[in-house]
Short mmCIF file of C-alpha atoms in Angstrom, two decimals:
data_model
loop_
_atom_site.label_atom_id
_atom_site.label_comp_id
_atom_site.label_asym_id
_atom_site.label_seq_id
_atom_site.Cartn_x
_atom_site.Cartn_y
_atom_site.Cartn_z
CA MET A 1 2.27 0.85 -10.63
CA THR A 2 1.81 0.76 -14.71
CA ARG A 3 -1.29 -1.69 -15.37
CA SER A 4 0.72 -3.53 -17.72
CA LEU A 5 2.31 -4.90 -14.43
CA ILE A 6 -1.11 -5.34 -12.09
CA VAL A 7 -1.92 -7.80 -14.25
CA PHE A 8 1.83 -9.28 -14.40
CA ALA A 9 2.36 -9.35 -10.62
CA ALA A 10 -1.16 -10.88 -10.82
CA ALA A 11 -0.13 -13.62 -13.24
CA LEU A 12 2.94 -14.14 -11.24
CA LEU A 13 0.63 -14.54 -8.09
CA LEU A 14 -1.83 -17.16 -9.87
CA ALA A 15 0.95 -18.82 -11.26
CA ALA A 16 2.56 -19.51 -7.81
CA PRO A 17 2.19 -21.87 -5.68
CA ALA A 18 0.69 -20.98 -2.58
CA THR A 19 1.74 -19.65 1.11
CA ALA A 20 0.62 -18.09 3.95
CA ALA A 21 1.96 -15.11 2.84
CA GLU A 22 -0.14 -14.74 -0.85
CA LEU A 23 -3.39 -13.24 -1.49
CA PRO A 24 -6.97 -15.76 -0.87
CA PRO A 25 -8.22 -15.99 -4.51
CA ILE A 26 -11.18 -13.35 -3.57
CA CYS A 27 -8.77 -10.62 -3.17
CA LEU A 28 -7.85 -11.72 -6.96
CA VAL A 29 -11.42 -12.77 -8.69
CA ASN A 30 -10.95 -9.70 -10.77
CA ALA A 31 -7.08 -9.06 -11.20
CA GLY A 32 -5.86 -8.71 -14.86
CA MET A 33 -9.94 -8.17 -15.86
CA ALA A 34 -8.14 -4.11 -14.45
CA ASP A 35 -6.11 -3.47 -17.35
CA MET A 36 -8.73 -4.52 -19.60
CA ALA A 37 -11.63 -2.90 -18.29
CA GLY A 38 -10.10 0.55 -17.88
CA GLY A 39 -10.21 0.63 -14.40
CA GLY A 40 -8.64 0.42 -11.35
CA GLY A 41 -9.75 -2.69 -8.97
CA MET A 42 -13.08 -2.60 -11.35
CA ALA A 43 -14.06 -6.01 -13.98
CA MET A 44 -15.70 -3.55 -16.40
CA GLY A 45 -16.00 -0.23 -16.85
CA SER A 46 -14.23 3.12 -14.56
CA PRO A 47 -13.48 2.88 -11.59
CA ASP A 48 -15.26 3.66 -8.60
CA GLN A 49 -14.54 6.54 -6.51
CA ALA A 50 -14.72 4.51 -2.87
CA HIS A 51 -11.82 2.61 -5.76
CA GLN A 52 -10.31 5.63 -6.90
CA ASP A 53 -9.84 6.34 -3.11
CA LEU A 54 -8.32 3.05 -1.93
CA MET A 55 -5.57 3.57 -5.10
CA ALA A 56 -4.98 7.15 -4.97
CA GLY A 57 -0.90 7.85 -3.63
CA MET A 58 -0.15 3.93 -4.67
CA ASP A 59 1.20 5.06 -7.69
CA ALA A 60 3.32 8.23 -5.33
CA MET A 61 4.00 5.35 -2.94
CA ASN A 62 6.17 2.79 -5.15
CA LYS A 63 8.31 6.15 -6.66
CA ASP A 64 9.37 7.18 -3.16
CA MET A 65 9.20 3.63 -2.18
CA ASN A 66 12.11 3.38 -4.50
CA ALA A 67 13.57 6.43 -4.34
CA GLY A 68 13.75 5.56 -1.07
CA ALA A 69 16.48 2.67 -1.23
CA THR A 70 19.08 4.77 -3.41
CA ALA A 71 19.59 5.94 -0.20
CA THR A 72 24.07 4.69 -0.28
CA ASP A 73 23.13 3.31 4.07
CA LEU A 74 20.94 0.05 4.21
CA ASP A 75 19.20 0.74 7.17
CA VAL A 76 19.15 4.43 5.90
CA ALA A 77 17.01 2.82 2.68
CA PHE A 78 15.33 0.27 4.18
CA ILE A 79 14.01 3.11 6.44
CA CYS A 80 13.52 6.25 3.50
CA SER A 81 11.30 3.62 1.60
CA MET A 82 9.54 1.53 5.00
CA ILE A 83 7.68 6.24 5.18
CA PRO A 84 5.80 5.76 1.96
CA HIS A 85 5.01 2.01 2.44
CA HIS A 86 3.60 3.62 5.74
CA GLN A 87 1.67 6.12 4.79
CA GLY A 88 0.38 4.06 1.65
CA ALA A 89 -1.43 1.70 3.87
CA ILE A 90 -2.92 5.24 6.14
CA ASP A 91 -3.84 6.27 3.21
CA MET A 92 -5.93 3.39 2.27
CA ALA A 93 -7.11 2.87 5.97
CA LYS A 94 -8.44 6.60 4.81
CA ALA A 95 -10.36 4.90 1.86
CA GLU A 96 -11.87 2.03 3.74
CA LEU A 97 -12.80 5.30 6.45
CA ALA A 98 -14.64 6.86 4.60
CA HIS A 99 -16.23 4.17 1.97
CA GLY A 100 -16.42 0.85 3.66
CA ASP A 101 -19.51 -0.97 5.27
CA ASP A 102 -17.37 -3.66 7.59
CA PRO A 103 -17.34 -2.42 11.74
CA TRP A 104 -14.12 -4.95 12.29
CA ALA A 105 -12.26 -3.89 8.60
CA LYS A 106 -13.31 0.06 10.41
CA GLU A 107 -11.61 -0.98 12.84
CA LEU A 108 -8.81 -2.17 11.62
CA ALA A 109 -8.29 1.09 8.99
CA GLU A 110 -8.53 3.56 12.44
CA ASN A 111 -5.83 0.65 14.40
CA ILE A 112 -3.61 0.39 11.25
CA ILE A 113 -3.85 4.44 11.06
CA ALA A 114 -2.65 5.02 14.47
CA ALA A 115 -0.04 2.79 14.10
CA GLN A 116 1.38 3.62 11.18
CA GLU A 117 0.92 7.59 12.52
CA LYS A 118 3.11 6.48 15.68
CA GLU A 119 6.46 5.06 14.06
CA ILE A 120 6.51 6.91 10.79
CA ALA A 121 6.96 9.27 13.39
CA GLU A 122 9.24 7.24 15.31
CA MET A 123 11.24 7.06 11.75
CA LEU A 124 11.58 9.76 11.39
CA ASP A 125 13.66 11.17 14.97
CA TRP A 126 15.90 8.29 13.58
CA LEU A 127 16.27 10.38 10.61
CA GLY A 128 16.97 12.74 11.95
CA LYS A 129 19.33 11.80 14.09
CA GLN A 130 21.57 9.86 11.18
CA PRO A 131 24.82 11.45 9.67
CA LYS A 132 24.23 13.69 7.66
#
């Protein structure tokens, strides 16, 4: 996702009425600042290694999700989009394990990795059974 698109998305989130599915304000404290500062997730200066690791693969995830969504069959398109989505969650969880400090967040990251890897395997198995 380009920085300008991130800023635009953050502006939409901030302008939209709050719902339970939206990010709480603490999540958006630096939204929009990253574009001006040239860093993903950092208010000033370049992102540190932890933030770089957290954001690594997000562009690839979005590209692959969008590509997967082009499959003709909607069920296949859904599954093909969900695989990179799950992989993005795994990659973010690995960054938490490498750089995070909070025991609860680290345990959540471990659970996410286990669950998402299992679901990716199930989705790949399902795709393998679909007509070509």
